[in-house]
Amino acid sequence: MLNSPMWKPKSAIFSTTISIVLLSSGLTILPAQAGPEFSNAHKKIERAIETAASKSPVDAMWLRHDALLIAVDKDKTNAKNYAKDICEFLAENGFAAQHTSVVIADQAMLRKRNQVIKLSELRCD
């Protein structure tokens, strides 16, 4: 994730793309330059999701304290079921009260074209 140019926090194109997509879906984020600082628990969740991916590598990124974007290989992952699994994982790890929105996106499109193609979205309750 950190070696990929589209995950660099200073990428204006990435920030703009993410903002446009998320604004259209009702989510908002701060511009990349004003990137929010997330708690150690948020950062641990990102790392745990990325390292636990068994089918294929995934990229996880908090957009807000209650909005998580996960980019997956759409051919190897059932996005709807994966979003449910992520909600369960978040609840098991102390994030139940956050009512987090989980957005599952096409990893290939994000990496190749810097576009977020939403495959699934679920609000964890």
GROMACS .gro file of C-alpha atoms in nm:
model
  125
    1MET     CA    1   0.000   0.000   0.000
    2LEU     CA    2   0.265   0.254   0.091
    3ASN     CA    3   0.471   0.186  -0.222
    4SER     CA    4   0.177   0.251  -0.451
    5PRO     CA    5   0.176   0.611  -0.578
    6MET     CA    6  -0.199   0.646  -0.546
    7TRP     CA    7  -0.191   0.592  -0.171
    8LYS     CA    8   0.049   0.880  -0.105
    9PRO     CA    9  -0.128   1.135   0.113
   10LYS     CA   10  -0.007   1.428  -0.101
   11SER     CA   11  -0.161   1.296  -0.423
   12ALA     CA   12  -0.401   1.568  -0.534
   13ILE     CA   13  -0.550   1.352  -0.809
   14PHE     CA   14  -0.623   1.068  -0.567
   15SER     CA   15  -0.770   1.307  -0.312
   16THR     CA   16  -0.992   1.469  -0.572
   17THR     CA   17  -1.107   1.134  -0.713
   18ILE     CA   18  -1.187   0.994  -0.369
   19SER     CA   19  -1.366   1.315  -0.269
   20ILE     CA   20  -1.586   1.319  -0.580
   21VAL     CA   21  -1.683   0.954  -0.547
   22LEU     CA   22  -1.750   0.976  -0.177
   23LEU     CA   23  -1.940   1.300  -0.200
   24SER     CA   24  -2.168   1.140  -0.456
   25SER     CA   25  -2.226   0.848  -0.220
   26GLY     CA   26  -2.294   1.072   0.079
   27LEU     CA   27  -1.953   1.037   0.242
   28THR     CA   28  -1.715   1.327   0.284
   29ILE     CA   29  -1.346   1.344   0.364
   30LEU     CA   30  -1.094   1.612   0.433
   31PRO     CA   31  -0.854   1.713   0.155
   32ALA     CA   32  -0.534   1.508   0.153
   33GLN     CA   33  -0.327   1.806   0.261
   34ALA     CA   34  -0.539   1.837   0.575
   35GLY     CA   35  -0.540   1.461   0.628
   36PRO     CA   36  -0.682   1.363   0.962
   37GLU     CA   37  -0.470   1.183   1.215
   38PHE     CA   38  -0.620   0.852   1.314
   39SER     CA   39  -0.585   0.671   1.643
   40ASN     CA   40  -0.347   0.381   1.689
   41ALA     CA   41  -0.653   0.155   1.695
   42HIS     CA   42  -0.757   0.279   1.350
   43LYS     CA   43  -0.407   0.219   1.215
   44LYS     CA   44  -0.397  -0.131   1.366
   45ILE     CA   45  -0.729  -0.215   1.198
   46GLU     CA   46  -0.586  -0.107   0.859
   47ARG     CA   47  -0.277  -0.323   0.905
   48ALA     CA   48  -0.477  -0.620   1.034
   49ILE     CA   49  -0.711  -0.612   0.734
   50GLU     CA   50  -0.422  -0.586   0.489
   51THR     CA   51  -0.221  -0.866   0.647
   52ALA     CA   52  -0.517  -1.100   0.708
   53ALA     CA   53  -0.633  -1.102   0.347
   54SER     CA   54  -0.609  -1.467   0.248
   55LYS     CA   55  -0.751  -1.470  -0.107
   56SER     CA   56  -0.549  -1.180  -0.244
   57PRO     CA   57  -0.386  -0.862  -0.112
   58VAL     CA   58  -0.615  -0.575  -0.018
   59ASP     CA   59  -0.557  -0.207   0.051
   60ALA     CA   60  -0.732  -0.047   0.348
   61MET     CA   61  -0.755   0.323   0.423
   62TRP     CA   62  -0.957   0.519   0.675
   63LEU     CA   63  -1.130   0.815   0.515
   64ARG     CA   64  -1.283   0.940   0.840
   65HIS     CA   65  -1.297   0.796   1.190
   66ASP     CA   66  -1.613   0.613   1.080
   67ALA     CA   67  -1.549   0.548   0.709
   68LEU     CA   68  -1.319   0.275   0.581
   69LEU     CA   69  -1.227   0.216   0.215
   70ILE     CA   70  -1.100  -0.130   0.122
   71ALA     CA   71  -0.976  -0.202  -0.229
   72VAL     CA   72  -1.000  -0.568  -0.335
   73ASP     CA   73  -0.955  -0.788  -0.641
   74LYS     CA   74  -1.314  -0.799  -0.763
   75ASP     CA   75  -1.261  -1.135  -0.934
   76LYS     CA   76  -1.148  -1.305  -0.613
   77THR     CA   77  -1.370  -1.136  -0.356
   78ASN     CA   78  -1.744  -1.129  -0.299
   79ALA     CA   79  -1.768  -0.761  -0.208
   80LYS     CA   80  -2.101  -0.783  -0.026
   81ASN     CA   81  -1.993  -1.074   0.195
   82TYR     CA   82  -1.652  -0.915   0.252
   83ALA     CA   83  -1.815  -0.592   0.373
   84LYS     CA   84  -2.021  -0.796   0.622
   85ASP     CA   85  -1.706  -0.976   0.739
   86ILE     CA   86  -1.528  -0.643   0.787
   87CYS     CA   87  -1.820  -0.510   0.994
   88GLU     CA   88  -1.800  -0.819   1.216
   89PHE     CA   89  -1.424  -0.774   1.248
   90LEU     CA   90  -1.466  -0.409   1.343
   91ALA     CA   91  -1.728  -0.497   1.606
   92GLU     CA   92  -1.503  -0.767   1.753
   93ASN     CA   93  -1.221  -0.514   1.781
   94GLY     CA   94  -1.399  -0.234   1.962
   95PHE     CA   95  -1.545  -0.038   1.670
   96ALA     CA   96  -1.913  -0.135   1.714
   97ALA     CA   97  -2.010   0.206   1.852
   98GLN     CA   98  -1.850   0.385   1.554
   99HIS     CA   99  -2.124   0.270   1.309
  100THR     CA  100  -1.853   0.261   1.044
  101SER     CA  101  -1.933   0.281   0.673
  102VAL     CA  102  -1.733   0.022   0.484
  103VAL     CA  103  -1.677   0.086   0.113
  104ILE     CA  104  -1.541  -0.203  -0.092
  105ALA     CA  105  -1.380  -0.081  -0.416
  106ASP     CA  106  -1.219  -0.236  -0.724
  107GLN     CA  107  -0.847  -0.246  -0.651
  108ALA     CA  108  -0.740  -0.271  -1.016
  109MET     CA  109  -0.929   0.044  -1.117
  110LEU     CA  110  -0.797   0.231  -0.817
  111ARG     CA  111  -0.438   0.138  -0.891
  112LYS     CA  112  -0.449   0.172  -1.272
  113ARG     CA  113  -0.678   0.468  -1.324
  114ASN     CA  114  -0.699   0.625  -0.982
  115GLN     CA  115  -1.076   0.570  -0.988
  116VAL     CA  116  -1.288   0.437  -0.706
  117ILE     CA  117  -1.540   0.194  -0.847
  118LYS     CA  118  -1.764   0.100  -0.557
  119LEU     CA  119  -1.845  -0.271  -0.547
  120SER     CA  120  -2.032  -0.264  -0.217
  121GLU     CA  121  -2.104  -0.032   0.071
  122LEU     CA  122  -2.233  -0.124   0.414
  123ARG     CA  123  -2.294   0.074   0.729
  124CYS     CA  124  -2.198  -0.139   1.026
  125ASP     CA  125  -2.462  -0.133   1.298
   0.00000   0.00000   0.00000
